[in-house]
Amino acid sequence: MAVTSLTALQVMRDAPVIPVIVLHDVRYAVPLARALVAGGIRMLEVTLRTPEALDCMRAIAVEVSEAVVGAGTVRSPADAEAAARAGARFAVSPGFTPALGRACRDQGLPLLPGTATGSEIMAAQEEGFSALKFFPAVQAGGAAMLKAWQGPFGDVVFCPTGGIGPGNAADFLALPNVACVGGSWLVPGDALAQGDWARITQLAREAVALRI
């Protein structure tokens, strides 16, 4: 079982942006994590979208003590178990099921479950989750949808992810029910391929400066 004292809110409130990271080569994992940490971003969501993802999480967990590595695209209890074994300390999902929620609790992983409708928010709340991912944010109604949810779901905070970048992140972060946003723009594919860690550190610094 993963040992962690984190809560989902602590993950969400650590910085204005949680980077959504897709890694195909474990050699990039540690220098990337160090570059993001140098820019002030510690919560790192490594998505389970590649065969190398678990090895990348493991490398970051072992070698970059300042980073808090999490698993993204967690869709099943088996994903949660594998992520915890690899050293993940939180989990992010594109959706939610009660079985996934239970598995993450069993593994000691704070979970940001994905929601896109009022019914999905209510289902997550029934299982005790009130710090949620809003995904895909722009496609599911964007900032206007989050404003509409402030009334009926005033006790919920969100991490909107999907279609968010430096041009619209501040619009989401200005909302009282948004704790942070998720985005892939902190790790551009060309910067990663070229090992341009200085550029990634600068993007992280700019992201930290978005805090309202």
CSV table of N, CA and C in Angstrom, one decimal, residues 63-185:
chain,number,residue,atom,x,y,z
A,63,GLU,N,14.1,9.0,-7.4
A,63,GLU,CA,15.3,9.9,-7.6
A,63,GLU,C,15.0,11.4,-7.4
A,64,VAL,N,13.7,11.8,-7.4
A,64,VAL,CA,13.4,13.2,-7.3
A,64,VAL,C,12.5,13.4,-6.0
A,65,SER,N,13.2,13.5,-4.9
A,65,SER,CA,12.4,13.5,-3.6
A,65,SER,C,11.5,14.7,-3.5
A,66,GLU,N,11.9,15.8,-4.2
A,66,GLU,CA,11.1,17.0,-4.1
A,66,GLU,C,9.7,16.9,-4.8
A,67,ALA,N,9.7,16.0,-5.8
A,67,ALA,CA,8.5,15.8,-6.6
A,67,ALA,C,7.5,14.9,-5.9
A,68,VAL,N,6.2,15.1,-6.2
A,68,VAL,CA,5.1,14.2,-5.8
A,68,VAL,C,4.5,13.7,-7.0
A,69,VAL,N,4.9,12.4,-7.3
A,69,VAL,CA,4.4,11.9,-8.6
A,69,VAL,C,3.1,11.2,-8.4
A,70,GLY,N,2.2,11.5,-9.4
A,70,GLY,CA,0.9,10.9,-9.4
A,70,GLY,C,0.6,10.2,-10.7
A,71,ALA,N,-0.4,9.4,-10.7
A,71,ALA,CA,-0.8,8.6,-11.9
A,71,ALA,C,-2.0,9.2,-12.5
A,72,GLY,N,-2.0,9.5,-13.8
A,72,GLY,CA,-3.1,10.0,-14.6
A,72,GLY,C,-3.7,8.9,-15.4
A,73,THR,N,-4.9,9.1,-16.0
A,73,THR,CA,-5.6,8.1,-16.8
A,73,THR,C,-5.8,6.8,-16.0
A,74,VAL,N,-6.1,6.9,-14.7
A,74,VAL,CA,-6.3,5.7,-13.9
A,74,VAL,C,-7.8,5.4,-14.1
A,75,ARG,N,-8.0,4.2,-14.7
A,75,ARG,CA,-9.4,3.8,-15.1
A,75,ARG,C,-10.0,2.6,-14.3
A,76,SER,N,-9.1,1.9,-13.6
A,76,SER,CA,-9.6,0.6,-13.0
A,76,SER,C,-8.8,0.4,-11.7
A,77,PRO,N,-9.4,-0.5,-10.9
A,77,PRO,CA,-8.6,-0.9,-9.7
A,77,PRO,C,-7.2,-1.4,-9.9
A,78,ALA,N,-7.1,-2.1,-11.0
A,78,ALA,CA,-5.8,-2.6,-11.4
A,78,ALA,C,-4.8,-1.5,-11.7
A,79,ASP,N,-5.3,-0.5,-12.4
A,79,ASP,CA,-4.4,0.7,-12.6
A,79,ASP,C,-4.0,1.3,-11.3
A,80,ALA,N,-4.9,1.5,-10.3
A,80,ALA,CA,-4.6,2.1,-9.0
A,80,ALA,C,-3.6,1.3,-8.3
A,81,GLU,N,-3.7,0.0,-8.3
A,81,GLU,CA,-2.7,-0.9,-7.6
A,81,GLU,C,-1.4,-0.8,-8.3
A,82,ALA,N,-1.3,-0.8,-9.6
A,82,ALA,CA,0.0,-0.7,-10.3
A,82,ALA,C,0.6,0.6,-10.0
A,83,ALA,N,-0.2,1.7,-10.0
A,83,ALA,CA,0.4,3.0,-9.8
A,83,ALA,C,1.0,3.1,-8.4
A,84,ALA,N,0.2,2.6,-7.4
A,84,ALA,CA,0.7,2.7,-6.0
A,84,ALA,C,2.0,1.9,-5.9
A,85,ARG,N,2.1,0.7,-6.5
A,85,ARG,CA,3.4,0.0,-6.5
A,85,ARG,C,4.5,0.7,-7.1
A,86,ALA,N,4.2,1.5,-8.1
A,86,ALA,CA,5.3,2.3,-8.8
A,86,ALA,C,5.7,3.6,-8.0
A,87,GLY,N,5.0,3.8,-6.9
A,87,GLY,CA,5.4,5.0,-6.1
A,87,GLY,C,4.5,6.2,-6.3
A,88,ALA,N,3.4,6.1,-7.0
A,88,ALA,CA,2.4,7.2,-7.2
A,88,ALA,C,1.9,7.5,-5.8
A,89,ARG,N,1.6,8.8,-5.6
A,89,ARG,CA,1.1,9.3,-4.3
A,89,ARG,C,-0.3,10.0,-4.5
A,90,PHE,N,-0.8,10.1,-5.7
A,90,PHE,CA,-2.2,10.5,-6.0
A,90,PHE,C,-2.6,9.9,-7.3
A,91,ALA,N,-3.9,10.0,-7.6
A,91,ALA,CA,-4.4,9.4,-8.8
A,91,ALA,C,-5.4,10.4,-9.4
A,92,VAL,N,-5.4,10.4,-10.8
A,92,VAL,CA,-6.3,11.3,-11.5
A,92,VAL,C,-7.0,10.4,-12.6
A,93,SER,N,-8.3,10.5,-12.7
A,93,SER,CA,-9.1,9.6,-13.6
A,93,SER,C,-9.9,10.5,-14.6
A,94,PRO,N,-10.1,10.0,-15.8
A,94,PRO,CA,-11.0,10.7,-16.7
A,94,PRO,C,-12.4,10.5,-16.4
A,95,GLY,N,-12.8,9.6,-15.5
A,95,GLY,CA,-14.1,9.4,-15.1
A,95,GLY,C,-14.2,8.9,-13.7
A,96,PHE,N,-15.3,8.2,-13.3
A,96,PHE,CA,-15.4,7.7,-11.9
A,96,PHE,C,-16.3,6.5,-11.9
A,97,THR,N,-15.9,5.5,-11.1
A,97,THR,CA,-16.8,4.4,-10.7
A,97,THR,C,-16.5,4.2,-9.2
A,98,PRO,N,-17.5,3.7,-8.5
A,98,PRO,CA,-17.3,3.4,-7.1
A,98,PRO,C,-16.2,2.4,-6.8
A,99,ALA,N,-16.0,1.4,-7.7
A,99,ALA,CA,-14.9,0.4,-7.6
A,99,ALA,C,-13.6,1.1,-7.6
A,100,LEU,N,-13.4,2.1,-8.5
A,100,LEU,CA,-12.2,2.8,-8.6
A,100,LEU,C,-12.0,3.6,-7.4
A,101,GLY,N,-13.0,4.3,-6.9
A,101,GLY,CA,-12.9,5.0,-5.7
A,101,GLY,C,-12.4,4.2,-4.5
A,102,ARG,N,-13.0,3.0,-4.4
A,102,ARG,CA,-12.6,2.1,-3.3
A,102,ARG,C,-11.2,1.6,-3.4
A,103,ALA,N,-10.8,1.3,-4.7
A,103,ALA,CA,-9.4,0.9,-4.9
A,103,ALA,C,-8.4,1.9,-4.5
A,104,CYS,N,-8.7,3.1,-4.9
A,104,CYS,CA,-7.7,4.2,-4.6
A,104,CYS,C,-7.6,4.4,-3.0
A,105,ARG,N,-8.8,4.3,-2.4
A,105,ARG,CA,-8.7,4.4,-0.9
A,105,ARG,C,-7.9,3.3,-0.3
A,106,ASP,N,-8.1,2.1,-0.8
A,106,ASP,CA,-7.4,0.9,-0.3
A,106,ASP,C,-5.9,1.1,-0.5
A,107,GLN,N,-5.5,1.7,-1.6
A,107,GLN,CA,-4.1,1.9,-1.9
A,107,GLN,C,-3.5,3.2,-1.3
A,108,GLY,N,-4.3,4.0,-0.6
A,108,GLY,CA,-3.9,5.2,0.0
A,108,GLY,C,-3.6,6.3,-1.0
A,109,LEU,N,-4.3,6.3,-2.1
A,109,LEU,CA,-4.1,7.3,-3.2
A,109,LEU,C,-5.3,8.3,-3.2
A,110,PRO,N,-5.0,9.5,-2.8
A,110,PRO,CA,-6.0,10.6,-3.1
A,110,PRO,C,-6.4,10.6,-4.5
A,111,LEU,N,-7.7,10.6,-4.8
A,111,LEU,CA,-8.2,10.5,-6.2
A,111,LEU,C,-8.9,11.8,-6.6
A,112,LEU,N,-8.6,12.3,-7.8
A,112,LEU,CA,-9.3,13.3,-8.5
A,112,LEU,C,-10.1,12.7,-9.5
A,113,PRO,N,-11.4,12.3,-9.3
A,113,PRO,CA,-12.2,11.6,-10.2
A,113,PRO,C,-12.8,12.6,-11.3
A,114,GLY,N,-12.8,12.1,-12.5
A,114,GLY,CA,-13.3,12.9,-13.6
A,114,GLY,C,-14.8,13.0,-13.7
A,115,THR,N,-15.3,14.2,-13.9
A,115,THR,CA,-16.8,14.4,-14.0
A,115,THR,C,-17.0,15.4,-15.1
A,116,ALA,N,-18.2,15.3,-15.7
A,116,ALA,CA,-18.5,16.3,-16.8
A,116,ALA,C,-20.0,16.7,-16.7
A,117,THR,N,-20.8,16.1,-15.8
A,117,THR,CA,-22.2,16.4,-15.7
A,117,THR,C,-22.6,16.5,-14.3
A,118,GLY,N,-23.7,17.0,-14.0
A,118,GLY,CA,-24.2,17.1,-12.7
A,118,GLY,C,-24.5,15.7,-12.0
A,119,SER,N,-25.0,14.8,-12.8
A,119,SER,CA,-25.2,13.5,-12.3
A,119,SER,C,-23.9,12.8,-11.9
A,120,GLU,N,-22.8,13.0,-12.7
A,120,GLU,CA,-21.5,12.4,-12.3
A,120,GLU,C,-21.0,13.1,-11.0
A,121,ILE,N,-21.2,14.4,-10.9
A,121,ILE,CA,-20.7,15.0,-9.6
A,121,ILE,C,-21.5,14.4,-8.4
A,122,MET,N,-22.8,14.2,-8.6
A,122,MET,CA,-23.5,13.7,-7.5
A,122,MET,C,-23.1,12.2,-7.2
A,123,ALA,N,-22.8,11.5,-8.2
A,123,ALA,CA,-22.4,10.1,-8.0
A,123,ALA,C,-21.0,10.1,-7.2
A,124,ALA,N,-20.1,11.0,-7.6
A,124,ALA,CA,-18.8,11.0,-6.9
A,124,ALA,C,-19.0,11.5,-5.4
A,125,GLN,N,-19.9,12.5,-5.2
A,125,GLN,CA,-20.2,12.9,-3.9
A,125,GLN,C,-20.8,11.8,-3.0
A,126,GLU,N,-21.6,11.0,-3.6
A,126,GLU,CA,-22.2,9.9,-2.8
A,126,GLU,C,-21.1,9.0,-2.3
A,127,GLU,N,-20.0,8.9,-3.0
A,127,GLU,CA,-18.9,8.1,-2.5
A,127,GLU,C,-17.9,8.8,-1.7
A,128,GLY,N,-18.2,10.1,-1.3
A,128,GLY,CA,-17.3,10.9,-0.5
A,128,GLY,C,-16.3,11.7,-1.1
A,129,PHE,N,-16.4,12.0,-2.4
A,129,PHE,CA,-15.5,12.8,-3.2
A,129,PHE,C,-16.1,14.1,-3.5
A,130,SER,N,-15.4,15.2,-3.1
A,130,SER,CA,-15.8,16.6,-3.4
A,130,SER,C,-14.7,17.4,-4.0
A,131,ALA,N,-13.5,16.9,-4.2
A,131,ALA,CA,-12.5,17.5,-5.0
A,131,ALA,C,-12.4,16.7,-6.3
A,132,LEU,N,-12.8,17.3,-7.4
A,132,LEU,CA,-13.1,16.6,-8.6
A,132,LEU,C,-12.3,17.2,-9.8
A,133,LYS,N,-12.1,16.4,-10.7
A,133,LYS,CA,-11.6,16.8,-12.0
A,133,LYS,C,-12.8,17.1,-12.9
A,134,PHE,N,-12.7,18.2,-13.7
A,134,PHE,CA,-13.8,18.5,-14.7
A,134,PHE,C,-13.1,18.3,-16.0
A,135,PHE,N,-13.6,17.2,-16.7
A,135,PHE,CA,-13.0,16.8,-17.9
A,135,PHE,C,-14.0,16.2,-18.9
A,136,PRO,N,-13.8,16.6,-20.2
A,136,PRO,CA,-12.9,17.5,-20.8
A,136,PRO,C,-13.5,18.9,-20.7
A,137,ALA,N,-12.7,19.8,-20.0
A,137,ALA,CA,-13.3,21.0,-19.5
A,137,ALA,C,-13.8,22.0,-20.6
A,138,VAL,N,-13.0,22.3,-21.6
A,138,VAL,CA,-13.5,23.2,-22.6
A,138,VAL,C,-14.7,22.6,-23.4
A,139,GLN,N,-14.5,21.3,-23.8
A,139,GLN,CA,-15.5,20.7,-24.6
A,139,GLN,C,-16.8,20.4,-23.8
A,140,ALA,N,-16.7,20.3,-22.5
A,140,ALA,CA,-17.9,20.1,-21.7
A,140,ALA,C,-18.6,21.3,-21.2
A,141,GLY,N,-18.2,22.5,-21.6
A,141,GLY,CA,-18.9,23.7,-21.2
A,141,GLY,C,-18.0,24.8,-20.7
A,142,GLY,N,-16.7,24.5,-20.4
A,142,GLY,CA,-15.8,25.5,-20.0
A,142,GLY,C,-16.1,26.2,-18.7
A,143,ALA,N,-15.6,27.4,-18.6
A,143,ALA,CA,-15.7,28.3,-17.4
A,143,ALA,C,-17.2,28.6,-17.2
A,144,ALA,N,-18.0,28.7,-18.2
A,144,ALA,CA,-19.4,29.0,-18.1
A,144,ALA,C,-20.1,27.8,-17.3
A,145,MET,N,-19.8,26.6,-17.6
A,145,MET,CA,-20.4,25.5,-16.9
A,145,MET,C,-20.0,25.5,-15.4
A,146,LEU,N,-18.7,25.8,-15.2
A,146,LEU,CA,-18.3,25.8,-13.8
A,146,LEU,C,-19.0,26.9,-13.0
A,147,LYS,N,-19.2,28.0,-13.6
A,147,LYS,CA,-20.0,29.1,-13.0
A,147,LYS,C,-21.4,28.6,-12.7
A,148,ALA,N,-22.0,27.9,-13.6
A,148,ALA,CA,-23.4,27.4,-13.4
A,148,ALA,C,-23.4,26.4,-12.2
A,149,TRP,N,-22.3,25.7,-12.0
A,149,TRP,CA,-22.3,24.7,-11.0
A,149,TRP,C,-22.1,25.3,-9.6
A,150,GLN,N,-21.7,26.5,-9.5
A,150,GLN,CA,-21.4,27.1,-8.2
A,150,GLN,C,-22.6,27.1,-7.3
A,151,GLY,N,-23.8,27.3,-7.9
A,151,GLY,CA,-25.0,27.3,-7.0
A,151,GLY,C,-25.3,25.9,-6.5
A,152,PRO,N,-25.6,24.9,-7.3
A,152,PRO,CA,-26.0,23.6,-6.8
A,152,PRO,C,-24.9,22.8,-6.2
A,153,PHE,N,-23.7,23.1,-6.6
A,153,PHE,CA,-22.5,22.3,-6.1
A,153,PHE,C,-21.5,23.3,-5.4
A,154,GLY,N,-22.0,24.1,-4.6
A,154,GLY,CA,-21.1,25.1,-3.9
A,154,GLY,C,-20.1,24.4,-3.0
A,155,ASP,N,-20.3,23.2,-2.6
A,155,ASP,CA,-19.3,22.5,-1.7
A,155,ASP,C,-18.3,21.6,-2.5
A,156,VAL,N,-18.2,21.8,-3.8
A,156,VAL,CA,-17.3,21.1,-4.6
A,156,VAL,C,-16.2,22.0,-5.2
A,157,VAL,N,-15.0,21.5,-5.3
A,157,VAL,CA,-13.9,22.2,-5.9
A,157,VAL,C,-13.4,21.4,-7.1
A,158,PHE,N,-12.9,22.1,-8.1
A,158,PHE,CA,-12.6,21.4,-9.4
A,158,PHE,C,-11.2,21.7,-9.8
A,159,CYS,N,-10.7,20.7,-10.6
A,159,CYS,CA,-9.5,20.8,-11.4
A,159,CYS,C,-9.9,20.6,-12.8
A,160,PRO,N,-10.2,21.7,-13.5
A,160,PRO,CA,-10.6,21.5,-14.9
A,160,PRO,C,-9.4,21.2,-15.8
A,161,THR,N,-9.6,20.2,-16.7
A,161,THR,CA,-8.5,19.7,-17.5
A,161,THR,C,-9.1,19.4,-18.9
A,162,GLY,N,-8.4,19.7,-19.9
A,162,GLY,CA,-8.8,19.4,-21.3
A,162,GLY,C,-9.1,20.7,-22.1
A,163,GLY,N,-8.2,21.0,-23.0
A,163,GLY,CA,-8.4,22.2,-23.8
A,163,GLY,C,-7.9,23.5,-23.1
A,164,ILE,N,-7.2,23.3,-22.0
A,164,ILE,CA,-6.7,24.5,-21.2
A,164,ILE,C,-5.2,24.7,-21.5
A,165,GLY,N,-4.9,26.0,-21.7
A,165,GLY,CA,-3.5,26.4,-22.0
A,165,GLY,C,-3.2,27.8,-21.4
A,166,PRO,N,-2.1,28.3,-21.7
A,166,PRO,CA,-1.8,29.6,-21.1
A,166,PRO,C,-2.7,30.7,-21.5
A,167,GLY,N,-3.4,30.6,-22.6
A,167,GLY,CA,-4.4,31.6,-23.1
A,167,GLY,C,-5.7,31.7,-22.3
A,168,ASN,N,-6.1,30.6,-21.7
A,168,ASN,CA,-7.4,30.6,-21.0
A,168,ASN,C,-7.3,30.1,-19.6
A,169,ALA,N,-6.1,29.6,-19.1
A,169,ALA,CA,-6.0,29.1,-17.7
A,169,ALA,C,-6.4,30.1,-16.7
A,170,ALA,N,-6.1,31.4,-16.9
A,170,ALA,CA,-6.4,32.4,-15.8
A,170,ALA,C,-7.9,32.5,-15.7
A,171,ASP,N,-8.7,32.3,-16.8
A,171,ASP,CA,-10.1,32.5,-16.8
A,171,ASP,C,-10.7,31.4,-15.8
A,172,PHE,N,-10.2,30.2,-15.9
A,172,PHE,CA,-10.6,29.1,-15.0
A,172,PHE,C,-10.2,29.4,-13.6
A,173,LEU,N,-8.9,29.8,-13.4
A,173,LEU,CA,-8.4,29.9,-12.1
A,173,LEU,C,-9.0,31.1,-11.3
A,174,ALA,N,-9.7,32.0,-12.0
A,174,ALA,CA,-10.3,33.1,-11.3
A,174,ALA,C,-11.7,32.7,-10.7
A,175,LEU,N,-12.2,31.5,-11.0
A,175,LEU,CA,-13.4,31.0,-10.5
A,175,LEU,C,-13.2,30.5,-9.0
A,176,PRO,N,-14.2,30.8,-8.1
A,176,PRO,CA,-14.0,30.4,-6.7
A,176,PRO,C,-14.1,28.9,-6.5
A,177,ASN,N,-14.7,28.2,-7.4
A,177,ASN,CA,-14.7,26.7,-7.3
A,177,ASN,C,-13.6,26.0,-8.0
A,178,VAL,N,-12.6,26.7,-8.5
A,178,VAL,CA,-11.5,26.0,-9.2
A,178,VAL,C,-10.2,26.2,-8.3
A,179,ALA,N,-9.6,25.0,-7.9
A,179,ALA,CA,-8.4,25.1,-7.1
A,179,ALA,C,-7.2,25.1,-7.9
A,180,CYS,N,-7.2,24.5,-9.1
A,180,CYS,CA,-6.1,24.4,-10.0
A,180,CYS,C,-6.6,24.0,-11.4
A,181,VAL,N,-5.8,24.0,-12.4
A,181,VAL,CA,-6.1,23.4,-13.7
A,181,VAL,C,-5.1,22.4,-14.0
A,182,GLY,N,-5.5,21.5,-15.0
A,182,GLY,CA,-4.5,20.5,-15.5
A,182,GLY,C,-4.2,20.8,-16.9
A,183,GLY,N,-3.0,20.6,-17.4
A,183,GLY,CA,-2.7,20.9,-18.7
A,183,GLY,C,-1.3,20.3,-19.2
A,184,SER,N,-1.2,20.1,-20.5
A,184,SER,CA,0.0,19.5,-21.0
A,184,SER,C,0.9,20.5,-21.5
A,185,TRP,N,0.6,21.8,-21.5
A,185,TRP,CA,1.4,22.8,-22.2
A,185,TRP,C,2.8,23.0,-21.4
